[in-house]
Amino acid sequence: MSTQSIWRAVARQAEVWARLAVVQEFAARLPRNTSGTSAGVRGRLQRMQAGGMNIGGKPLRAGSSVRYARAIPFPGVEDDCSEGDWTAWVRTADRVEAAHRQTIAWLRSRLPGYPMIPAPQISADTALATTEFTYRLGWHPQERAAGFQFRSCPPTAASILGADRQQEQALAETARQMSTALMGSPEWSRLARAREALDGEARAALGAARTRLRRRLSPEALDACEPALAVKRDQYRRVVLSEELEALSGPAREYADAFDGADLLVETAASDVFGQLALYGAVTRLAGIRDVDLDPGQSRSVHFSVDDEIWMVPGQLVRLDDDLITEVVRLTEVSLSLTPADGARLRVTGEILPGSDEAQIV
């Protein structure tokens, strides 16, 4: 999916963010960074993680995640965490997330054709454009109206993070390095070619898809499908979008697919992988893994088993004790099984990050 230059840029940017006081304050309470207690802020976050909010896997979205989670009853959450401590931590999480989202919006402003992007995926109230719960790192209309494409770096991210002058310069420089690496990727080039290939018929097809999506994802349509449950509403959004994309063909379909590739690259590299390195530091090294399976063909998926006492979450970065897999693996699924022969074991699926071995992500 990516190249060595992207992972090097991710690692450099993560080093800069990790040295910021507000980032350190935020990271210190994350469950993987705190041992020996299940009380206080850490305990509340653990319960939210167990309840389905992947705070550990996508920590840079924790501010948003905990707000969604607070709408769900978690037994015992209110009993062991000082509201003062909780409010202070959430305020810190919000600052880090706001700076991160602005950085992502600035990186997206480098996409070919920005801000005039006809992709159906960012039509109103899709999973990428909703203000409700979503598993994706959303686009917001106000970001595309902010003129980020004319700015040499994210304009206020450093201020939000409380950076000093030297840190501000480092934040700007590493953001530009990330932008350069992304713009040199195959995904970016594919999107540029697909945009150039759009003719009147293809643009009309994309416009018609956006029109249908606005109708099918209207508040009335969403409420008719599911009036309250956030995950089901998100699932409905994804199903409807998938149906509309499947109906496209020719240059319109190629453009939509190319947009998916470029946008997912930004989300995976500049948010998910970056967040793991900035907030947790070194990649987890797993020894004694077994039952390793690689998907056939060009797939970059790997499946393996590990001992159950190792706590892992989707999104976590690991290196495997296996001579055939030297790259970093980003976990995508973790499941627990119990058998009479083996007892408890974790079965894990991960995405191999090509080029991450040469980039020396540690």
mmCIF file of C-alpha atoms in Angstrom:
data_model
loop_
_atom_site.group_PDB
_atom_site.id
_atom_site.type_symbol
_atom_site.label_atom_id
_atom_site.label_comp_id
_atom_site.label_asym_id
_atom_site.label_seq_id
_atom_site.Cartn_x
_atom_site.Cartn_y
_atom_site.Cartn_z
ATOM 1 C CA MET A 1 0.000 0.000 0.000
ATOM 2 C CA SER A 2 2.776 2.402 0.869
ATOM 3 C CA THR A 3 6.483 3.104 0.485
ATOM 4 C CA GLN A 4 9.494 3.409 2.741
ATOM 5 C CA SER A 5 9.424 7.205 2.484
ATOM 6 C CA ILE A 6 5.942 7.348 3.997
ATOM 7 C CA TRP A 7 6.880 5.226 7.006
ATOM 8 C CA ARG A 8 10.009 7.302 7.567
ATOM 9 C CA ALA A 9 7.904 10.464 7.476
ATOM 10 C CA VAL A 10 5.396 8.906 9.879
ATOM 11 C CA ALA A 11 8.167 7.972 12.316
ATOM 12 C CA ARG A 12 9.766 11.439 12.185
ATOM 13 C CA GLN A 13 6.452 13.171 12.788
ATOM 14 C CA ALA A 14 5.647 10.797 15.653
ATOM 15 C CA GLU A 15 8.949 11.617 17.358
ATOM 16 C CA VAL A 16 8.125 15.327 17.281
ATOM 17 C CA TRP A 17 4.607 14.870 18.647
ATOM 18 C CA ALA A 18 5.778 12.474 21.364
ATOM 19 C CA ARG A 19 8.014 15.183 22.851
ATOM 20 C CA LEU A 20 5.139 17.639 23.366
ATOM 21 C CA ALA A 21 3.983 18.069 26.962
ATOM 22 C CA VAL A 22 0.269 17.913 26.131
ATOM 23 C CA VAL A 23 0.748 14.695 24.150
ATOM 24 C CA GLN A 24 2.698 13.137 27.012
ATOM 25 C CA GLU A 25 -0.005 14.165 29.485
ATOM 26 C CA PHE A 26 -2.665 12.609 27.266
ATOM 27 C CA ALA A 27 -0.719 9.409 26.590
ATOM 28 C CA ALA A 28 0.174 8.802 30.239
ATOM 29 C CA ARG A 29 -3.398 7.737 31.100
ATOM 30 C CA LEU A 30 -3.933 5.398 28.165
ATOM 31 C CA PRO A 31 -4.341 1.810 29.438
ATOM 32 C CA ARG A 32 -1.367 0.389 27.540
ATOM 33 C CA ASN A 33 0.871 3.061 29.080
ATOM 34 C CA THR A 34 -0.316 2.541 32.665
ATOM 35 C CA SER A 35 0.239 -0.633 34.655
ATOM 36 C CA GLY A 36 -0.972 -1.934 37.978
ATOM 37 C CA THR A 37 -4.374 -0.295 38.268
ATOM 38 C CA SER A 38 -7.861 -0.541 36.824
ATOM 39 C CA ALA A 39 -9.150 2.500 38.670
ATOM 40 C CA GLY A 40 -9.545 6.141 37.778
ATOM 41 C CA VAL A 41 -9.224 7.393 34.214
ATOM 42 C CA ARG A 42 -7.416 4.247 33.110
ATOM 43 C CA GLY A 43 -10.163 1.995 34.472
ATOM 44 C CA ARG A 44 -12.868 3.975 32.741
ATOM 45 C CA LEU A 45 -10.979 3.816 29.457
ATOM 46 C CA GLN A 46 -10.508 0.063 29.872
ATOM 47 C CA ARG A 47 -14.254 -0.417 30.253
ATOM 48 C CA MET A 48 -14.958 1.720 27.220
ATOM 49 C CA GLN A 49 -12.433 -0.314 25.237
ATOM 50 C CA ALA A 50 -14.154 -3.518 26.352
ATOM 51 C CA GLY A 51 -17.486 -2.002 25.347
ATOM 52 C CA GLY A 52 -16.393 -1.635 21.731
ATOM 53 C CA MET A 53 -14.705 1.768 21.578
ATOM 54 C CA ASN A 54 -11.271 1.062 20.115
ATOM 55 C CA ILE A 55 -9.509 3.741 22.121
ATOM 56 C CA GLY A 56 -6.272 1.760 22.239
ATOM 57 C CA GLY A 57 -6.234 1.144 18.499
ATOM 58 C CA LYS A 58 -7.175 4.678 17.434
ATOM 59 C CA PRO A 59 -6.004 6.802 20.364
ATOM 60 C CA LEU A 60 -5.871 10.087 18.463
ATOM 61 C CA ARG A 61 -9.675 9.948 18.193
ATOM 62 C CA ALA A 62 -10.137 9.292 21.912
ATOM 63 C CA GLY A 63 -11.859 12.606 22.597
ATOM 64 C CA SER A 64 -14.640 11.735 20.170
ATOM 65 C CA SER A 65 -14.728 8.076 21.197
ATOM 66 C CA VAL A 66 -15.302 8.744 24.879
ATOM 67 C CA ARG A 67 -18.217 11.039 24.092
ATOM 68 C CA TYR A 68 -19.912 8.287 22.130
ATOM 69 C CA ALA A 69 -19.099 5.822 24.896
ATOM 70 C CA ARG A 70 -20.559 7.981 27.667
ATOM 71 C CA ALA A 71 -23.956 7.599 26.027
ATOM 72 C CA ILE A 72 -23.714 3.844 26.692
ATOM 73 C CA PRO A 73 -24.133 2.445 30.233
ATOM 74 C CA PHE A 74 -20.926 0.816 31.486
ATOM 75 C CA PRO A 75 -21.301 -0.880 34.892
ATOM 76 C CA GLY A 76 -19.050 0.674 37.501
ATOM 77 C CA VAL A 77 -17.738 3.476 35.311
ATOM 78 C CA GLU A 78 -19.102 6.242 37.499
ATOM 79 C CA ASP A 79 -17.880 4.754 40.800
ATOM 80 C CA ASP A 80 -14.102 4.811 40.632
ATOM 81 C CA CYS A 81 -13.095 7.832 38.582
ATOM 82 C CA SER A 82 -12.944 11.392 39.853
ATOM 83 C CA GLU A 83 -14.984 13.608 37.563
ATOM 84 C CA GLY A 84 -12.348 16.298 37.934
ATOM 85 C CA ASP A 85 -9.608 13.956 36.725
ATOM 86 C CA TRP A 86 -11.830 12.695 33.937
ATOM 87 C CA THR A 87 -12.778 16.167 32.723
ATOM 88 C CA ALA A 88 -9.146 17.271 32.720
ATOM 89 C CA TRP A 89 -8.045 14.224 30.738
ATOM 90 C CA VAL A 90 -10.857 14.590 28.194
ATOM 91 C CA ARG A 91 -9.942 18.249 27.733
ATOM 92 C CA THR A 92 -6.377 17.188 26.963
ATOM 93 C CA ALA A 93 -7.614 14.454 24.611
ATOM 94 C CA ASP A 94 -9.735 17.026 22.783
ATOM 95 C CA ARG A 95 -6.727 19.292 22.224
ATOM 96 C CA VAL A 96 -4.622 16.478 20.809
ATOM 97 C CA GLU A 97 -7.455 15.266 18.588
ATOM 98 C CA ALA A 98 -8.228 18.771 17.306
ATOM 99 C CA ALA A 99 -4.606 19.342 16.298
ATOM 100 C CA HIS A 100 -4.447 15.918 14.697
ATOM 101 C CA ARG A 101 -7.660 16.364 12.719
ATOM 102 C CA GLN A 102 -6.443 19.707 11.421
ATOM 103 C CA THR A 103 -3.192 18.074 10.335
ATOM 104 C CA ILE A 104 -5.132 15.351 8.515
ATOM 105 C CA ALA A 105 -7.361 17.959 6.852
ATOM 106 C CA TRP A 106 -4.244 19.820 5.700
ATOM 107 C CA LEU A 107 -2.743 16.617 4.279
ATOM 108 C CA ARG A 108 -6.005 15.856 2.471
ATOM 109 C CA SER A 109 -5.898 19.339 0.965
ATOM 110 C CA ARG A 110 -2.944 18.078 -1.105
ATOM 111 C CA LEU A 111 -5.157 15.566 -2.924
ATOM 112 C CA PRO A 112 -5.455 16.144 -6.697
ATOM 113 C CA GLY A 113 -8.275 18.560 -7.485
ATOM 114 C CA TYR A 114 -8.897 19.595 -3.877
ATOM 115 C CA PRO A 115 -11.298 21.030 -2.755
ATOM 116 C CA MET A 116 -13.428 20.143 -5.809
ATOM 117 C CA ILE A 117 -13.528 16.405 -5.196
ATOM 118 C CA PRO A 118 -16.521 14.664 -6.838
ATOM 119 C CA ALA A 119 -16.116 11.404 -4.900
ATOM 120 C CA PRO A 120 -19.454 10.001 -3.651
ATOM 121 C CA GLN A 121 -17.678 8.846 -0.486
ATOM 122 C CA ILE A 122 -17.711 12.372 0.962
ATOM 123 C CA SER A 123 -21.308 13.202 0.101
ATOM 124 C CA ALA A 124 -23.411 14.504 2.964
ATOM 125 C CA ASP A 125 -23.949 12.035 5.815
ATOM 126 C CA THR A 126 -21.842 9.199 4.451
ATOM 127 C CA ALA A 127 -19.541 7.456 6.929
ATOM 128 C CA LEU A 128 -16.789 9.903 5.936
ATOM 129 C CA ALA A 129 -18.976 13.004 6.226
ATOM 130 C CA THR A 130 -21.330 12.325 9.128
ATOM 131 C CA THR A 131 -21.103 14.101 12.473
ATOM 132 C CA GLU A 132 -22.483 10.984 14.152
ATOM 133 C CA PHE A 133 -20.530 7.892 15.178
ATOM 134 C CA THR A 134 -18.316 6.410 12.465
ATOM 135 C CA TYR A 135 -15.362 4.057 12.360
ATOM 136 C CA ARG A 136 -13.731 6.236 9.698
ATOM 137 C CA LEU A 137 -11.707 9.418 10.102
ATOM 138 C CA GLY A 138 -14.278 11.836 8.803
ATOM 139 C CA TRP A 139 -14.175 14.758 6.409
ATOM 140 C CA HIS A 140 -16.042 17.877 7.475
ATOM 141 C CA PRO A 141 -17.377 20.538 5.078
ATOM 142 C CA GLN A 142 -15.861 23.399 7.065
ATOM 143 C CA GLU A 143 -12.410 21.915 6.534
ATOM 144 C CA ARG A 144 -12.698 22.087 2.746
ATOM 145 C CA ALA A 145 -13.820 25.706 3.048
ATOM 146 C CA ALA A 146 -10.861 26.656 5.262
ATOM 147 C CA GLY A 147 -8.336 27.159 2.461
ATOM 148 C CA PHE A 148 -5.831 24.646 3.818
ATOM 149 C CA GLN A 149 -4.548 24.070 0.275
ATOM 150 C CA PHE A 150 -3.100 27.593 0.384
ATOM 151 C CA ARG A 151 -1.272 27.095 3.680
ATOM 152 C CA SER A 152 2.295 25.822 3.957
ATOM 153 C CA CYS A 153 1.509 23.826 7.103
ATOM 154 C CA PRO A 154 -1.458 23.132 9.403
ATOM 155 C CA PRO A 155 -2.221 26.705 10.512
ATOM 156 C CA THR A 156 -3.087 26.402 14.204
ATOM 157 C CA ALA A 157 -2.143 22.833 15.171
ATOM 158 C CA ALA A 158 1.052 23.953 16.913
ATOM 159 C CA SER A 159 -0.834 26.554 18.936
ATOM 160 C CA ILE A 160 -3.473 24.023 19.968
ATOM 161 C CA LEU A 161 -0.694 21.716 21.156
ATOM 162 C CA GLY A 162 1.037 24.465 23.134
ATOM 163 C CA ALA A 163 4.254 24.121 21.136
ATOM 164 C CA ASP A 164 7.175 26.477 21.641
ATOM 165 C CA ARG A 165 8.911 28.088 18.675
ATOM 166 C CA GLN A 166 11.321 25.223 18.070
ATOM 167 C CA GLN A 167 8.568 22.631 18.400
ATOM 168 C CA GLU A 168 6.336 24.653 16.074
ATOM 169 C CA GLN A 169 9.017 24.585 13.393
ATOM 170 C CA ALA A 170 9.479 20.835 13.841
ATOM 171 C CA LEU A 171 5.727 20.224 13.606
ATOM 172 C CA ALA A 172 5.514 22.232 10.383
ATOM 173 C CA GLU A 173 8.547 20.579 8.825
ATOM 174 C CA THR A 174 7.452 17.017 9.601
ATOM 175 C CA ALA A 175 3.952 17.769 8.293
ATOM 176 C CA ARG A 176 5.501 18.943 5.024
ATOM 177 C CA GLN A 177 7.666 15.822 4.878
ATOM 178 C CA MET A 178 4.568 13.689 5.346
ATOM 179 C CA SER A 179 2.796 15.605 2.594
ATOM 180 C CA THR A 180 5.703 15.115 0.205
ATOM 181 C CA ALA A 181 5.809 11.380 0.909
ATOM 182 C CA LEU A 182 2.066 10.970 0.370
ATOM 183 C CA MET A 183 2.109 12.974 -2.847
ATOM 184 C CA GLY A 184 4.795 10.656 -4.191
ATOM 185 C CA SER A 185 2.787 7.516 -3.479
ATOM 186 C CA PRO A 186 1.211 5.243 -6.111
ATOM 187 C CA GLU A 187 -2.194 5.979 -4.566
ATOM 188 C CA TRP A 188 -1.812 9.712 -5.180
ATOM 189 C CA SER A 189 -0.655 9.138 -8.750
ATOM 190 C CA ARG A 190 -3.572 6.829 -9.450
ATOM 191 C CA LEU A 191 -6.041 9.436 -8.202
ATOM 192 C CA ALA A 192 -4.433 12.132 -10.359
ATOM 193 C CA ARG A 193 -4.705 9.921 -13.453
ATOM 194 C CA ALA A 194 -8.295 8.998 -12.647
ATOM 195 C CA ARG A 195 -9.228 12.655 -12.247
ATOM 196 C CA GLU A 196 -7.684 13.528 -15.610
ATOM 197 C CA ALA A 197 -9.653 10.704 -17.245
ATOM 198 C CA LEU A 198 -13.042 11.983 -16.055
ATOM 199 C CA ASP A 199 -15.192 13.068 -18.986
ATOM 200 C CA GLY A 200 -18.631 14.652 -18.922
ATOM 201 C CA GLU A 201 -20.394 11.317 -18.727
ATOM 202 C CA ALA A 202 -18.258 10.128 -15.815
ATOM 203 C CA ARG A 203 -18.736 13.368 -13.891
ATOM 204 C CA ALA A 204 -22.482 13.112 -14.453
ATOM 205 C CA ALA A 205 -22.453 9.551 -13.104
ATOM 206 C CA LEU A 206 -20.576 10.658 -9.991
ATOM 207 C CA GLY A 207 -22.996 13.550 -9.527
ATOM 208 C CA ALA A 208 -25.993 11.253 -9.865
ATOM 209 C CA ALA A 209 -24.513 8.924 -7.247
ATOM 210 C CA ARG A 210 -24.069 11.833 -4.849
ATOM 211 C CA THR A 211 -27.679 12.894 -5.439
ATOM 212 C CA ARG A 212 -28.965 9.403 -4.691
ATOM 213 C CA LEU A 213 -26.815 9.227 -1.574
ATOM 214 C CA ARG A 214 -28.230 12.484 -0.242
ATOM 215 C CA ARG A 215 -31.710 11.029 -0.631
ATOM 216 C CA ARG A 216 -30.907 7.591 0.740
ATOM 217 C CA LEU A 217 -28.940 9.002 3.690
ATOM 218 C CA SER A 218 -31.352 11.780 4.585
ATOM 219 C CA PRO A 219 -32.290 12.052 8.275
ATOM 220 C CA GLU A 220 -35.693 10.556 7.467
ATOM 221 C CA ALA A 221 -34.180 7.570 5.645
ATOM 222 C CA LEU A 222 -31.666 6.924 8.417
ATOM 223 C CA ASP A 223 -34.314 7.130 11.122
ATOM 224 C CA ALA A 224 -36.555 4.766 9.183
ATOM 225 C CA CYS A 225 -33.733 2.222 9.086
ATOM 226 C CA GLU A 226 -32.482 2.718 12.652
ATOM 227 C CA PRO A 227 -33.648 5.603 14.846
ATOM 228 C CA ALA A 228 -31.174 5.278 17.715
ATOM 229 C CA LEU A 229 -28.398 2.673 17.593
ATOM 230 C CA ALA A 230 -25.187 4.324 16.380
ATOM 231 C CA VAL A 231 -23.432 1.201 15.098
ATOM 232 C CA LYS A 232 -26.445 0.125 13.042
ATOM 233 C CA ARG A 233 -26.766 3.610 11.569
ATOM 234 C CA ASP A 234 -23.090 3.475 10.626
ATOM 235 C CA GLN A 235 -23.582 0.047 9.071
ATOM 236 C CA TYR A 236 -26.516 1.355 7.036
ATOM 237 C CA ARG A 237 -24.389 4.232 5.744
ATOM 238 C CA ARG A 238 -21.665 1.834 4.641
ATOM 239 C CA VAL A 239 -24.076 -0.557 2.924
ATOM 240 C CA VAL A 240 -25.797 2.248 1.007
ATOM 241 C CA LEU A 241 -22.479 3.720 -0.121
ATOM 242 C CA SER A 242 -21.217 0.311 -1.222
ATOM 243 C CA GLU A 243 -24.327 -0.200 -3.340
ATOM 244 C CA GLU A 244 -23.895 3.161 -5.039
ATOM 245 C CA LEU A 245 -20.206 2.566 -5.743
ATOM 246 C CA GLU A 246 -20.948 -0.871 -7.189
ATOM 247 C CA ALA A 247 -23.365 0.757 -9.628
ATOM 248 C CA LEU A 248 -20.595 2.931 -11.101
ATOM 249 C CA SER A 249 -18.529 1.837 -14.075
ATOM 250 C CA GLY A 250 -15.745 3.038 -16.348
ATOM 251 C CA PRO A 251 -13.836 6.216 -15.437
ATOM 252 C CA ALA A 252 -16.354 7.096 -12.712
ATOM 253 C CA ARG A 253 -15.747 3.807 -10.908
ATOM 254 C CA GLU A 254 -11.993 4.119 -11.333
ATOM 255 C CA TYR A 255 -12.077 7.599 -9.818
ATOM 256 C CA ALA A 256 -14.118 6.419 -6.830
ATOM 257 C CA ASP A 257 -11.788 3.462 -6.284
ATOM 258 C CA ALA A 258 -8.711 5.677 -6.612
ATOM 259 C CA PHE A 259 -10.135 8.123 -4.089
ATOM 260 C CA ASP A 260 -10.691 5.241 -1.671
ATOM 261 C CA GLY A 261 -7.065 4.194 -2.019
ATOM 262 C CA ALA A 262 -5.629 7.668 -1.468
ATOM 263 C CA ASP A 263 -7.917 8.541 1.423
ATOM 264 C CA LEU A 264 -7.347 5.212 3.157
ATOM 265 C CA LEU A 265 -3.603 5.732 2.798
ATOM 266 C CA VAL A 266 -3.875 9.045 4.655
ATOM 267 C CA GLU A 267 -6.042 7.513 7.374
ATOM 268 C CA THR A 268 -3.870 4.434 7.837
ATOM 269 C CA ALA A 269 -0.428 6.016 7.660
ATOM 270 C CA ALA A 270 -0.916 9.563 8.937
ATOM 271 C CA SER A 271 -3.488 8.731 11.616
ATOM 272 C CA ASP A 272 -3.577 5.079 12.664
ATOM 273 C CA VAL A 273 0.107 4.136 12.374
ATOM 274 C CA PHE A 274 1.247 7.621 13.347
ATOM 275 C CA GLY A 275 -0.932 7.558 16.463
ATOM 276 C CA GLN A 276 0.499 4.243 17.604
ATOM 277 C CA LEU A 277 4.078 5.490 17.287
ATOM 278 C CA ALA A 278 3.437 8.922 18.810
ATOM 279 C CA LEU A 279 1.516 7.668 21.850
ATOM 280 C CA TYR A 280 2.957 4.216 22.545
ATOM 281 C CA GLY A 281 6.491 4.459 21.206
ATOM 282 C CA ALA A 282 8.218 1.227 20.274
ATOM 283 C CA VAL A 283 6.462 -1.426 18.208
ATOM 284 C CA THR A 284 5.441 -4.484 20.268
ATOM 285 C CA ARG A 285 7.646 -7.507 19.571
ATOM 286 C CA LEU A 286 5.843 -10.849 19.741
ATOM 287 C CA ALA A 287 7.795 -14.019 20.472
ATOM 288 C CA GLY A 288 6.529 -17.579 20.405
ATOM 289 C CA ILE A 289 3.809 -17.044 17.842
ATOM 290 C CA ARG A 290 2.404 -20.107 16.099
ATOM 291 C CA ASP A 291 0.035 -21.247 13.368
ATOM 292 C CA VAL A 292 1.118 -18.474 11.008
ATOM 293 C CA ASP A 293 -0.898 -18.248 7.785
ATOM 294 C CA LEU A 294 -0.520 -15.806 4.914
ATOM 295 C CA ASP A 295 -3.433 -15.116 2.594
ATOM 296 C CA PRO A 296 -2.700 -16.253 -0.977
ATOM 297 C CA GLY A 297 -2.015 -13.951 -3.901
ATOM 298 C CA GLN A 298 -1.257 -10.260 -3.469
ATOM 299 C CA SER A 299 -2.986 -9.947 -0.110
ATOM 300 C CA ARG A 300 -0.948 -8.460 2.715
ATOM 301 C CA SER A 301 -2.943 -10.180 5.476
ATOM 302 C CA VAL A 302 -1.377 -12.539 8.007
ATOM 303 C CA HIS A 303 -3.052 -14.710 10.660
ATOM 304 C CA PHE A 304 -1.339 -16.141 13.753
ATOM 305 C CA SER A 305 -1.908 -17.320 17.325
ATOM 306 C CA VAL A 306 -0.326 -16.013 20.539
ATOM 307 C CA ASP A 307 -0.560 -16.716 24.256
ATOM 308 C CA ASP A 308 -3.669 -15.294 25.886
ATOM 309 C CA GLU A 309 -1.836 -13.288 28.580
ATOM 310 C CA ILE A 310 -0.656 -10.802 25.956
ATOM 311 C CA TRP A 311 -3.181 -7.967 25.728
ATOM 312 C CA MET A 312 -3.590 -6.687 22.184
ATOM 313 C CA VAL A 313 -6.133 -4.552 20.374
ATOM 314 C CA PRO A 314 -6.935 -3.892 16.709
ATOM 315 C CA GLY A 315 -4.724 -1.089 15.434
ATOM 316 C CA GLN A 316 -1.701 -2.075 17.510
ATOM 317 C CA LEU A 317 1.658 -2.346 15.725
ATOM 318 C CA VAL A 318 3.703 -5.522 16.204
ATOM 319 C CA ARG A 319 6.745 -7.316 14.870
ATOM 320 C CA LEU A 320 6.555 -11.096 14.633
ATOM 321 C CA ASP A 321 9.204 -13.600 15.630
ATOM 322 C CA ASP A 322 9.086 -15.105 12.150
ATOM 323 C CA ASP A 323 11.827 -15.050 9.517
ATOM 324 C CA LEU A 324 9.312 -14.799 6.663
ATOM 325 C CA ILE A 325 7.657 -11.628 7.947
ATOM 326 C CA THR A 326 10.173 -8.876 8.609
ATOM 327 C CA GLU A 327 7.807 -5.918 8.197
ATOM 328 C CA VAL A 328 5.676 -4.258 10.856
ATOM 329 C CA VAL A 329 2.165 -5.702 11.140
ATOM 330 C CA ARG A 330 -0.866 -3.579 12.032
ATOM 331 C CA LEU A 331 -3.450 -5.705 13.834
ATOM 332 C CA THR A 332 -6.940 -5.642 12.338
ATOM 333 C CA GLU A 333 -8.750 -8.352 14.308
ATOM 334 C CA VAL A 334 -8.197 -10.058 17.672
ATOM 335 C CA SER A 335 -10.348 -12.959 18.877
ATOM 336 C CA LEU A 336 -10.161 -15.248 21.915
ATOM 337 C CA SER A 337 -10.867 -18.967 21.684
ATOM 338 C CA LEU A 338 -10.990 -21.742 24.307
ATOM 339 C CA THR A 339 -10.183 -25.367 23.442
ATOM 340 C CA PRO A 340 -9.555 -28.410 25.674
ATOM 341 C CA ALA A 341 -6.201 -29.014 23.995
ATOM 342 C CA ASP A 342 -4.793 -25.487 23.940
ATOM 343 C CA GLY A 343 -6.783 -23.686 26.604
ATOM 344 C CA ALA A 344 -7.204 -19.979 25.949
ATOM 345 C CA ARG A 345 -5.467 -18.482 22.954
ATOM 346 C CA LEU A 346 -5.654 -15.359 20.873
ATOM 347 C CA ARG A 347 -6.103 -15.643 17.127
ATOM 348 C CA VAL A 348 -4.933 -12.489 15.433
ATOM 349 C CA THR A 349 -5.218 -11.048 11.931
ATOM 350 C CA GLY A 350 -2.979 -8.247 10.775
ATOM 351 C CA GLU A 351 -2.052 -6.144 7.773
ATOM 352 C CA ILE A 352 1.605 -6.264 6.746
ATOM 353 C CA LEU A 353 2.962 -2.756 6.102
ATOM 354 C CA PRO A 354 5.196 -3.115 3.025
ATOM 355 C CA GLY A 355 8.449 -1.221 3.206
ATOM 356 C CA SER A 356 8.280 -0.775 6.975
ATOM 357 C CA ASP A 357 11.290 -3.040 7.535
ATOM 358 C CA GLU A 358 13.594 -0.905 5.376
ATOM 359 C CA ALA A 359 12.145 2.228 6.985
ATOM 360 C CA GLN A 360 13.393 0.855 10.321
ATOM 361 C CA ILE A 361 10.261 1.548 12.331
ATOM 362 C CA VAL A 362 11.176 0.287 15.787
#
